[in-house]
Amino acid sequence: MSSDVRSFFGRPIIIGGGIAGLLTALHLAPEPVLVLSRMPLGSEASSAWAQGGLAASLGVDDDPEVHLADTLAAGDGLCNPEIASRILHAAPGAIETLATLGVRFDRTPAGTLRLGLEAAHGRRRIVHAGGDGSGQEIMRALVEAVRSAPSIVVVEGVEARRLAVKQNAVRGVWASCSMGSVFFGSRRVVLATGGIGGLFFDTTNPLGSCGQGLALAARAGAALADLEFIQFHPTALDGPDRPMQLISEAVRGEGAEIVDETGQRFLEGLQGAELAPRDVVARAVWKHLSKGHRVFLDARDKPGTTFPRQFPTIAAACHDVGIDPAHDLIPIRPAQHYHMGGVAVDGAGRTSVKGLWACGEVASTGLHGANRLASNSLTEAVVFARWVAESVAGTPARRTKPVFARDYPSPDPISVRPLLSGALGIVRNGECLKATARALLPLAEANDAASDPASVGLMITIAALSREESRGAHYRADFPHHEAVARRFELTLVDALAAARELAQVPSLEEAR
Ligand code: SIN
């Protein structure tokens, strides 16, 4: 990167090189844009790890309204039905957009899109690419398109550390790279930074995804929403590796069953059994493990010998640890997988800070509610990338003044991980949440490597404490009931810090245990 970054001033800046960020950049063409990526494109984004595909009502038996009904049911009263309807009606067009960009989707011998089934979908409507390698194939096509787009400058190895904000409007991005600190001036910034898996021990996300976009937005004063809703995937490969290998829900969609060490199919009595909503299956598996059982996915009969052809990535990961899914049981346990909450955005992806948009997992659009329906998130990212790009393009570029580069510490979640893993898992309780907020407060207030991850963790903890009920992916052992009326909370960092300071009267984490 040239040290003369002023030549980029005024361009929209997209922070993040996953599917949401790259598509936003492509939709903005021919307007010149700058994409800032921490790592070389395609090497770290969780998008590339997506096994599930995109959900869209493409089958002859399907309809966007049926897809909407399934999404609202899974969201447990907290989806925004209007935005969900807009997204799901646009979903078939999103598949077309990707196909036009060169994504090779899986097709039947007749050439039509092959449609898979995942939990809580009433129809076959998941479009995959490369079997369980959808994310990788989509990223391949997008990276190729971005590399050959003359309007897009990608700066790799740059980490955005803070947003410059004046009078609640964005003025630029302070970033860090191998040459030191750098300031990019712009009044139009898009966050497309992914999720929060790196804040947990057990996750299927890249460990580098530790809520950087949430921290950037929160420190800029933006409101965050639905933070307490964290999705745990019921079937991560229970081995020593971290992050954990995901065993796609599509495997259960093809007939695999969940059993324990005695061979008992303990989900049998549950409505929907293995294909019940993800929060329900994850809780049931967690409960069974807590009783001392071991839990396995049994794919020996279905999909059986076709497993390696249908799920080549998973088959390879299983073989790496000595398991042949066509002949052996696959040990599984739940792991953090997706964050339904995020930066609160409107229907154009605009946050509460002027000139700041959010797209993809970092955003909270209202589609997922309390529990995301599988494969709705890639669809959301693809649909929203266009809407965000249109909104950015329609916002005039205005001059920005250069400011001095500033140093901010690189985020390191190591001290936050045990706190969040202990308190914000599948089952939560108030005393532990309070003690965790108290432990996170000094970390969040310090100006060091832990403070950004701790600030994000603190906001999630305060949100989880505020929701005194159990809904979707948020289960409180001390409030197991479901309120009749669903309420959505928004939170700023200032409010979360104030709430945590008030809680500083509660016993310490050690005392609470
Ligand atoms: C899966 O393939 O099970 C994950 C899909 C998703 O999380 O959307």
PDB file of C-alpha atoms and ligand atoms in Angstrom, residues 50-53 118 126 128 231 233-235 246-252 278 314 337-338 372-378, ligand 1:
ATOM      1  CA  ALA A  50     -20.129 -21.897   5.034  1.00  0.00           C
ATOM      2  CA  GLN A  51     -21.303 -25.452   4.366  1.00  0.00           C
ATOM      3  CA  GLY A  52     -24.974 -24.653   4.208  1.00  0.00           C
ATOM      4  CA  GLY A  53     -25.951 -22.684   1.156  1.00  0.00           C
ATOM      5  CA  GLU A 118     -32.249 -28.181   6.533  1.00  0.00           C
ATOM      6  CA  ILE A 126     -31.270 -24.824   0.174  1.00  0.00           C
ATOM      7  CA  HIS A 128     -25.551 -25.489  -2.435  1.00  0.00           C
ATOM      8  CA  GLN A 231     -26.845 -19.524  17.793  1.00  0.00           C
ATOM      9  CA  HIS A 233     -24.965 -25.401  16.146  1.00  0.00           C
ATOM     10  CA  PRO A 234     -25.868 -28.814  17.599  1.00  0.00           C
ATOM     11  CA  THR A 235     -23.468 -30.858  15.493  1.00  0.00           C
ATOM     12  CA  LEU A 246     -19.041 -28.171  11.429  1.00  0.00           C
ATOM     13  CA  ILE A 247     -21.117 -31.214  10.477  1.00  0.00           C
ATOM     14  CA  SER A 248     -23.757 -29.551   8.331  1.00  0.00           C
ATOM     15  CA  GLU A 249     -27.437 -29.783   9.145  1.00  0.00           C
ATOM     16  CA  ALA A 250     -27.835 -30.911   5.548  1.00  0.00           C
ATOM     17  CA  VAL A 251     -26.440 -34.284   6.710  1.00  0.00           C
ATOM     18  CA  ARG A 252     -29.474 -34.622   8.972  1.00  0.00           C
ATOM     19  CA  ARG A 278     -31.591 -25.432  15.842  1.00  0.00           C
ATOM     20  CA  ILE A 314     -16.942 -33.023   6.103  1.00  0.00           C
ATOM     21  CA  HIS A 337     -21.967 -20.816  15.196  1.00  0.00           C
ATOM     22  CA  TYR A 338     -23.770 -17.553  14.389  1.00  0.00           C
ATOM     23  CA  ARG A 372     -31.895 -17.942  12.622  1.00  0.00           C
ATOM     24  CA  LEU A 373     -33.351 -20.394  10.153  1.00  0.00           C
ATOM     25  CA  ALA A 374     -30.467 -22.316   8.561  1.00  0.00           C
ATOM     26  CA  SER A 375     -29.003 -20.852   5.370  1.00  0.00           C
ATOM     27  CA  ASN A 376     -31.050 -17.633   5.634  1.00  0.00           C
ATOM     28  CA  SER A 377     -27.917 -15.674   6.511  1.00  0.00           C
ATOM     29  CA  LEU A 378     -26.012 -16.041   3.227  1.00  0.00           C
TER      30      LEU A 378
HETATM   31  C1  SIN B   1     -25.204 -26.043   8.277  1.00  0.00           C
HETATM   32  O1  SIN B   1     -24.874 -26.390   7.156  1.00  0.00           O
HETATM   33  O2  SIN B   1     -25.637 -26.784   9.137  1.00  0.00           O
HETATM   34  C2  SIN B   1     -25.053 -24.619   8.620  1.00  0.00           C
HETATM   35  C3  SIN B   1     -25.870 -23.802   7.744  1.00  0.00           C
HETATM   36  C4  SIN B   1     -26.116 -22.511   8.391  1.00  0.00           C
HETATM   37  O3  SIN B   1     -25.659 -22.294   9.514  1.00  0.00           O
HETATM   38  O4  SIN B   1     -26.844 -21.717   7.795  1.00  0.00           O
END
